[in-house]
Amino acid sequence: VADASLAVEVCANLLSEERSVGYVKELKVNQEEQRKVFAAGRDELKFITLAEARARRAPFVPYAIEKPGALGSLALRDIPLDEVASFIDWSPFFWTWELKGSYPSIFENASVGAQAKEIFAEAQSLLKRIIKEKRFWLEGVVGIYPARAEGDDVVVFDPEHAAHERQRFSFLRQQRNREGLPNLCLSDFVAPKESGLTDYMGGFAVVCHGVEAFAKEFEDAGDDYSSIMVKALGDRFAEALAEYLHKKVREMWGYGASEKLSVDALIREEYRGIRPAPGYPACPDHTEKAKLWELLDVKEAIGLSLTESFAMYPASSVSGFYFAHPESKYFNVGKIDKDQVMDYAKRKGMSIEEVERWLAPNLGY
């Protein structure tokens, strides 16, 4: 799915006795069309070598690097539900119900406006109950560490022992011929080793607990609609918590201390810095989560674990990295060639076959 919030509807269709057969048939027809389009365009992929892509990297732009007020990791519990609720981005909530549009303009939509208003009102009623009865509880762990870029890797160090490497995150670089544009990699946004600068990189993981238990109460009562509503709100709380804590981290880091942005401006990401997540376009490898979990001791800190496929459990959760460089931005790594896969496998200490399995959507050969 294009957005994690859409997974609820997909699962509901697959589990429905009435809809599943037709839904699967429709999926297969669409996927066959996608295969034909992909096969037709495959010959048009134009790669440059990994060495050339690295030579075309975005040059690191020196900046006034602020030293964070606190280094290392910090677990946060009992985060106020009402405070985090004010950070909710409601647009993806409507996408869960296959209502296309942005909040609040969706209410004026001639075709879906009335339904959107009805569902939103029901969501607000349930939201008030969740907050009043404390059916959800929010926890998160964040960390900021001294860091430097070494090629396409970012190495983070122990705050108290500068020479002690705590973790090494491996990232991928755009490898298509971008015709005059830089071939980006997330490591470009951290000061390289040769610069002699002390830079910093952060990471986080947040979870909304209690969602499954509350949803099951409705399922047991035969109320699937309310169960889906609970899960949709759980996802919204997790995303809102990620936004809420990112704001706190920017303040703690120093560069966001004077930031005065409305919630709408925060949702539009008008602040400095980014928080890309493993598995998403800028760092599509889910296995990097394992390193993040080890660095922040996520499971012990907030009870958020990883499955064998590196999905997070409980599901209403978000994790990722913090980059503070003023020029940092989101991008899509896209397709990569065999030479980068071989280099990446060597850097990560994995077999080529294993890397190809995890990066299957990104393989351009």
Short mmCIF file of C-alpha atoms in Angstrom, two decimals:
data_model
loop_
_atom_site.label_atom_id
_atom_site.label_comp_id
_atom_site.label_asym_id
_atom_site.label_seq_id
_atom_site.Cartn_x
_atom_site.Cartn_y
_atom_site.Cartn_z
CA VAL A 1 0.00 0.00 0.00
CA ALA A 2 1.10 3.57 -0.59
CA ASP A 3 0.57 4.51 3.07
CA ALA A 4 0.52 2.31 6.17
CA SER A 5 -2.90 3.63 7.15
CA LEU A 6 -4.38 1.90 4.08
CA ALA A 7 -3.41 -1.56 5.35
CA VAL A 8 -6.54 -1.82 7.51
CA GLU A 9 -8.85 -1.71 4.50
CA VAL A 10 -6.71 -4.21 2.59
CA CYS A 11 -6.85 -6.68 5.49
CA ALA A 12 -10.58 -6.16 5.89
CA ASN A 13 -11.15 -6.99 2.20
CA LEU A 14 -8.95 -10.09 2.37
CA LEU A 15 -10.71 -11.40 5.48
CA SER A 16 -14.24 -10.69 4.26
CA GLU A 17 -16.16 -13.77 3.08
CA GLU A 18 -18.23 -11.56 0.77
CA ARG A 19 -15.45 -9.44 -0.76
CA SER A 20 -12.26 -11.49 -0.66
CA VAL A 21 -12.72 -13.55 -3.87
CA GLY A 22 -13.53 -10.56 -6.06
CA TYR A 23 -10.86 -8.45 -4.36
CA VAL A 24 -8.13 -11.04 -5.04
CA LYS A 25 -9.23 -11.36 -8.69
CA GLU A 26 -9.04 -7.59 -9.08
CA LEU A 27 -5.58 -7.54 -7.50
CA LYS A 28 -4.32 -10.18 -9.92
CA VAL A 29 -5.62 -8.28 -12.93
CA ASN A 30 -3.98 -5.05 -11.71
CA GLN A 31 -0.72 -6.81 -10.94
CA GLU A 32 -0.58 -8.38 -14.40
CA GLU A 33 -1.00 -4.92 -15.92
CA GLN A 34 1.78 -3.60 -13.70
CA ARG A 35 4.04 -6.46 -14.78
CA LYS A 36 3.52 -5.57 -18.45
CA VAL A 37 4.25 -1.88 -17.81
CA PHE A 38 7.37 -2.77 -15.83
CA ALA A 39 8.65 -5.18 -18.49
CA ALA A 40 8.11 -2.58 -21.22
CA GLY A 41 10.08 0.08 -19.37
CA ARG A 42 12.83 -2.13 -18.02
CA ASP A 43 15.13 -1.60 -21.00
CA GLU A 44 14.94 2.13 -20.43
CA LEU A 45 16.66 1.96 -17.02
CA LYS A 46 19.94 3.81 -17.32
CA PHE A 47 22.37 3.20 -14.48
CA ILE A 48 25.75 4.66 -13.75
CA THR A 49 28.34 2.69 -11.83
CA LEU A 50 28.34 2.92 -8.05
CA ALA A 51 31.74 4.63 -8.20
CA GLU A 52 30.33 7.28 -10.54
CA ALA A 53 27.20 7.69 -8.38
CA ARG A 54 29.43 8.31 -5.37
CA ALA A 55 31.45 10.81 -7.35
CA ARG A 56 28.18 12.61 -8.10
CA ARG A 57 27.13 12.68 -4.44
CA ALA A 58 25.71 15.85 -2.94
CA PRO A 59 28.74 17.62 -1.43
CA PHE A 60 28.50 18.10 2.32
CA VAL A 61 27.68 21.73 3.09
CA PRO A 62 29.40 22.78 6.36
CA TYR A 63 27.04 24.42 8.83
CA ALA A 64 26.99 25.57 12.44
CA ILE A 65 26.52 22.17 14.10
CA GLU A 66 24.63 22.52 17.37
CA LYS A 67 25.62 20.18 20.19
CA PRO A 68 22.48 18.57 21.64
CA GLY A 69 21.61 19.33 25.25
CA ALA A 70 21.65 15.60 26.02
CA LEU A 71 23.31 12.67 24.29
CA GLY A 72 22.49 8.98 24.41
CA SER A 73 19.02 7.46 24.58
CA LEU A 74 16.00 8.39 26.65
CA ALA A 75 12.77 6.43 27.19
CA LEU A 76 9.53 8.36 27.66
CA ARG A 77 6.40 6.88 29.21
CA ASP A 78 2.97 8.11 30.22
CA ILE A 79 3.00 10.69 27.43
CA PRO A 80 -0.28 12.66 27.67
CA LEU A 81 -2.83 11.42 25.14
CA ASP A 82 -4.55 14.79 24.86
CA GLU A 83 -1.30 16.59 24.04
CA VAL A 84 -0.39 14.11 21.33
CA ALA A 85 -3.94 14.10 19.91
CA SER A 86 -3.48 17.74 18.90
CA PHE A 87 -0.69 16.61 16.54
CA ILE A 88 -2.86 14.15 14.60
CA ASP A 89 -2.80 14.45 10.81
CA TRP A 90 -6.37 13.51 9.92
CA SER A 91 -5.95 13.18 6.14
CA PRO A 92 -4.60 9.57 6.22
CA PHE A 93 -7.46 8.65 8.57
CA PHE A 94 -9.92 9.21 5.72
CA TRP A 95 -7.75 7.21 3.32
CA THR A 96 -8.27 4.21 5.63
CA TRP A 97 -11.93 4.37 4.62
CA GLU A 98 -11.02 4.94 0.95
CA LEU A 99 -12.24 8.53 1.11
CA LYS A 100 -9.88 10.54 -1.05
CA GLY A 101 -9.10 14.08 -0.01
CA SER A 102 -7.27 16.22 2.52
CA TYR A 103 -8.50 17.34 5.92
CA PRO A 104 -10.43 19.60 6.38
CA SER A 105 -11.24 20.38 2.72
CA ILE A 106 -12.57 16.84 2.28
CA PHE A 107 -15.74 17.95 4.10
CA GLU A 108 -16.56 20.20 1.13
CA ASN A 109 -16.13 17.41 -1.41
CA ALA A 110 -19.41 16.88 -3.26
CA SER A 111 -19.05 13.12 -3.53
CA VAL A 112 -17.53 12.10 -0.17
CA GLY A 113 -17.97 15.17 2.06
CA ALA A 114 -21.10 13.99 3.86
CA GLN A 115 -19.65 10.54 4.57
CA ALA A 116 -16.38 12.10 5.71
CA LYS A 117 -18.20 14.31 8.20
CA GLU A 118 -20.11 11.35 9.58
CA ILE A 119 -17.03 9.17 10.03
CA PHE A 120 -15.06 12.06 11.51
CA ALA A 121 -17.77 12.75 14.09
CA GLU A 122 -17.77 9.09 15.12
CA ALA A 123 -13.98 9.15 15.34
CA GLN A 124 -14.06 12.21 17.59
CA SER A 125 -16.53 10.52 19.91
CA LEU A 126 -14.34 7.43 20.17
CA LEU A 127 -11.24 9.57 20.55
CA LYS A 128 -12.74 11.33 23.58
CA ARG A 129 -13.53 7.96 25.13
CA ILE A 130 -9.99 6.70 24.51
CA ILE A 131 -8.52 9.76 26.23
CA LYS A 132 -11.00 9.80 29.11
CA GLU A 133 -10.70 6.08 29.86
CA LYS A 134 -6.97 5.95 28.97
CA ARG A 135 -7.55 2.98 26.69
CA PHE A 136 -4.32 3.75 24.87
CA TRP A 137 -0.97 4.58 26.42
CA LEU A 138 1.96 6.08 24.57
CA GLU A 139 5.65 5.34 24.93
CA GLY A 140 8.73 6.28 22.99
CA VAL A 141 12.50 6.08 23.03
CA VAL A 142 14.74 8.65 21.36
CA GLY A 143 18.49 8.96 21.10
CA ILE A 144 21.10 11.37 19.73
CA TYR A 145 24.70 10.33 19.21
CA PRO A 146 27.96 11.77 17.87
CA ALA A 147 28.22 10.66 14.26
CA ARG A 148 30.23 10.87 11.08
CA ALA A 149 29.76 9.62 7.54
CA GLU A 150 32.15 7.02 6.18
CA GLY A 151 31.27 6.56 2.53
CA ASP A 152 27.61 5.55 2.34
CA ASP A 153 27.59 4.48 6.01
CA VAL A 154 26.93 6.63 9.06
CA VAL A 155 28.82 5.63 12.19
CA VAL A 156 27.49 6.66 15.60
CA PHE A 157 29.74 6.75 18.66
CA ASP A 158 29.41 6.39 22.41
CA PRO A 159 28.75 9.86 23.87
CA GLU A 160 31.19 9.22 26.71
CA HIS A 161 33.88 7.41 24.71
CA ALA A 162 34.37 9.24 21.44
CA ALA A 163 36.45 6.49 19.85
CA HIS A 164 33.99 3.70 20.65
CA GLU A 165 31.78 2.86 17.67
CA ARG A 166 28.26 2.08 18.91
CA GLN A 167 26.59 1.31 15.61
CA ARG A 168 27.10 1.57 11.87
CA PHE A 169 24.10 2.26 9.65
CA SER A 170 24.40 1.36 5.98
CA PHE A 171 22.47 3.36 3.42
CA LEU A 172 21.86 3.11 -0.32
CA ARG A 173 22.65 5.66 -3.00
CA GLN A 174 20.59 6.66 -6.02
CA GLN A 175 22.13 4.98 -9.05
CA ARG A 176 20.05 6.14 -11.98
CA ASN A 177 21.57 8.68 -14.31
CA ARG A 178 20.07 11.89 -12.91
CA GLU A 179 21.37 14.20 -15.66
CA GLY A 180 23.12 16.89 -13.68
CA LEU A 181 21.41 16.25 -10.35
CA PRO A 182 23.31 14.71 -7.42
CA ASN A 183 22.90 11.01 -6.65
CA LEU A 184 21.72 11.19 -3.06
CA CYS A 185 22.35 8.98 -0.04
CA LEU A 186 21.32 9.72 3.54
CA SER A 187 24.99 9.70 4.57
CA ASP A 188 25.39 12.91 2.54
CA PHE A 189 23.62 14.77 5.34
CA VAL A 190 26.19 13.89 8.03
CA ALA A 191 29.67 15.40 8.21
CA PRO A 192 32.19 13.02 6.58
CA LYS A 193 35.15 11.64 8.48
CA GLU A 194 37.62 13.67 6.42
CA SER A 195 35.94 16.97 7.41
CA GLY A 196 37.16 16.63 11.00
CA LEU A 197 33.78 17.92 12.23
CA THR A 198 31.79 16.39 15.08
CA ASP A 199 28.25 15.87 13.83
CA TYR A 200 25.24 14.10 15.31
CA MET A 201 22.54 11.67 14.22
CA GLY A 202 19.47 10.47 16.08
CA GLY A 203 16.99 7.65 16.10
CA PHE A 204 13.58 6.93 17.59
CA ALA A 205 10.84 4.38 18.06
CA VAL A 206 7.33 5.09 19.35
CA VAL A 207 4.34 2.87 20.09
CA CYS A 208 0.67 3.23 20.92
CA HIS A 209 -0.16 0.41 23.35
CA GLY A 210 -3.65 -0.90 24.04
CA VAL A 211 -4.98 -0.78 20.48
CA GLU A 212 -5.30 -4.53 19.92
CA ALA A 213 -7.03 -5.16 23.24
CA PHE A 214 -9.56 -2.36 22.73
CA ALA A 215 -10.24 -3.41 19.13
CA LYS A 216 -10.80 -7.00 20.23
CA GLU A 217 -13.57 -5.89 22.58
CA PHE A 218 -15.50 -4.63 19.57
CA GLU A 219 -14.62 -7.69 17.48
CA ASP A 220 -15.93 -9.99 20.20
CA ALA A 221 -19.15 -7.98 20.20
CA GLY A 222 -19.46 -8.37 16.41
CA ASP A 223 -18.74 -4.68 15.78
CA ASP A 224 -16.09 -4.82 13.06
CA TYR A 225 -16.63 -1.19 12.10
CA SER A 226 -15.64 0.10 15.53
CA SER A 227 -12.73 -2.33 15.64
CA ILE A 228 -11.34 -0.87 12.41
CA MET A 229 -11.98 2.63 13.78
CA VAL A 230 -9.93 1.83 16.90
CA LYS A 231 -7.03 0.54 14.79
CA ALA A 232 -7.18 3.59 12.52
CA LEU A 233 -7.01 5.88 15.56
CA GLY A 234 -4.13 3.83 16.96
CA ASP A 235 -2.18 4.42 13.77
CA ARG A 236 -2.97 8.14 13.93
CA PHE A 237 -1.75 8.32 17.53
CA ALA A 238 1.51 6.58 16.63
CA GLU A 239 2.19 8.99 13.76
CA ALA A 240 1.20 11.96 15.92
CA LEU A 241 3.55 10.76 18.66
CA ALA A 242 6.40 10.62 16.15
CA GLU A 243 5.63 14.24 15.20
CA TYR A 244 5.29 15.30 18.85
CA LEU A 245 8.62 13.75 19.90
CA HIS A 246 10.45 15.05 16.83
CA LYS A 247 9.49 18.55 17.93
CA LYS A 248 10.78 17.83 21.45
CA VAL A 249 14.02 16.43 20.03
CA ARG A 250 14.61 19.50 17.83
CA GLU A 251 14.21 21.64 20.92
CA MET A 252 16.61 19.45 22.91
CA TRP A 253 19.05 19.42 19.98
CA GLY A 254 19.05 23.21 20.05
CA TYR A 255 18.27 24.10 16.47
CA GLY A 256 14.51 23.93 17.11
CA ALA A 257 14.50 25.91 20.37
CA SER A 258 13.11 29.03 18.70
CA GLU A 259 10.79 27.15 16.37
CA LYS A 260 7.25 28.52 16.35
CA LEU A 261 5.21 26.42 13.97
CA SER A 262 1.52 25.58 14.02
CA VAL A 263 0.41 21.95 13.96
CA ASP A 264 -0.55 22.38 10.29
CA ALA A 265 2.96 23.66 9.56
CA LEU A 266 4.45 20.67 11.39
CA ILE A 267 2.31 18.28 9.33
CA ARG A 268 3.58 20.06 6.19
CA GLU A 269 7.12 19.44 7.53
CA GLU A 270 8.15 23.08 7.43
CA TYR A 271 10.75 22.48 10.14
CA ARG A 272 14.44 21.81 9.65
CA GLY A 273 15.59 18.20 9.41
CA ILE A 274 14.02 14.89 8.45
CA ARG A 275 13.10 11.57 10.10
CA PRO A 276 13.27 8.89 7.40
CA ALA A 277 12.12 5.40 8.37
CA PRO A 278 13.73 2.08 7.40
CA GLY A 279 11.64 0.49 4.69
CA TYR A 280 10.64 3.81 3.13
CA PRO A 281 12.02 5.33 -0.12
CA ALA A 282 15.18 7.01 1.25
CA CYS A 283 16.30 3.88 3.15
CA PRO A 284 14.30 0.93 1.79
CA ASP A 285 16.11 -1.80 3.74
CA HIS A 286 13.95 -2.94 6.67
CA THR A 287 16.84 -4.89 8.22
CA GLU A 288 18.47 -1.66 9.39
CA LYS A 289 15.75 -1.57 12.07
CA ALA A 290 17.62 -4.32 13.92
CA LYS A 291 20.57 -1.96 14.41
CA LEU A 292 18.28 0.81 15.60
CA TRP A 293 16.63 -1.57 18.09
CA GLU A 294 20.05 -2.55 19.43
CA LEU A 295 21.28 1.03 19.70
CA LEU A 296 18.20 2.31 21.55
CA ASP A 297 17.36 -0.96 23.36
CA VAL A 298 13.85 -0.49 22.02
CA LYS A 299 12.22 -3.74 23.15
CA GLU A 300 13.39 -3.37 26.73
CA ALA A 301 12.63 0.36 26.85
CA ILE A 302 9.08 0.43 25.46
CA GLY A 303 8.03 -3.15 24.72
CA LEU A 304 8.13 -2.71 20.94
CA SER A 305 9.52 -5.75 19.14
CA LEU A 306 10.41 -6.78 15.60
CA THR A 307 9.00 -9.80 13.79
CA GLU A 308 11.11 -12.06 11.54
CA SER A 309 10.14 -9.84 8.61
CA PHE A 310 11.15 -6.72 10.60
CA ALA A 311 7.57 -5.52 11.01
CA MET A 312 6.97 -3.74 14.32
CA TYR A 313 4.70 -5.19 16.99
CA PRO A 314 2.41 -3.77 18.31
CA ALA A 315 1.51 -2.52 14.86
CA SER A 316 0.56 1.05 15.88
CA SER A 317 4.16 2.16 15.92
CA VAL A 318 6.72 4.25 14.05
CA SER A 319 10.52 4.25 13.99
CA GLY A 320 13.24 6.04 12.11
CA PHE A 321 16.30 8.26 12.09
CA TYR A 322 16.83 11.95 12.85
CA PHE A 323 18.95 14.08 10.51
CA ALA A 324 19.49 17.74 11.42
CA HIS A 325 21.38 19.15 8.44
CA PRO A 326 19.55 22.21 7.02
CA GLU A 327 19.83 20.74 3.52
CA SER A 328 18.56 17.27 4.46
CA LYS A 329 15.50 16.17 2.53
CA TYR A 330 13.46 13.11 1.63
CA PHE A 331 14.14 11.33 -1.65
CA ASN A 332 13.60 8.00 -3.37
CA VAL A 333 16.60 5.70 -3.80
CA GLY A 334 14.73 3.89 -6.57
CA LYS A 335 16.28 1.08 -8.61
CA ILE A 336 19.89 0.05 -8.02
CA ASP A 337 22.32 -2.07 -10.02
CA LYS A 338 24.22 -5.26 -9.17
CA ASP A 339 27.50 -3.52 -8.27
CA GLN A 340 25.78 -1.59 -5.47
CA VAL A 341 24.07 -4.73 -4.19
CA MET A 342 27.45 -6.48 -4.01
CA ASP A 343 29.02 -3.51 -2.20
CA TYR A 344 26.06 -3.24 0.17
CA ALA A 345 26.19 -6.96 1.01
CA LYS A 346 29.89 -6.62 1.86
CA ARG A 347 29.30 -3.58 4.06
CA LYS A 348 26.50 -5.31 5.96
CA GLY A 349 28.19 -8.71 6.20
CA MET A 350 25.29 -10.40 4.39
CA SER A 351 25.16 -12.68 1.38
CA ILE A 352 24.23 -11.19 -1.97
CA GLU A 353 21.19 -13.49 -2.10
CA GLU A 354 19.96 -12.22 1.26
CA VAL A 355 20.36 -8.59 0.26
CA GLU A 356 18.54 -9.27 -3.01
CA ARG A 357 15.66 -10.80 -1.07
CA TRP A 358 15.24 -7.77 1.18
CA LEU A 359 15.77 -5.25 -1.63
CA ALA A 360 13.73 -7.05 -4.30
CA PRO A 361 11.57 -3.97 -5.14
CA ASN A 362 14.73 -1.91 -5.70
CA LEU A 363 16.62 -4.28 -7.97
CA GLY A 364 17.14 -2.94 -11.47
CA TYR A 365 18.47 -6.14 -13.00
#
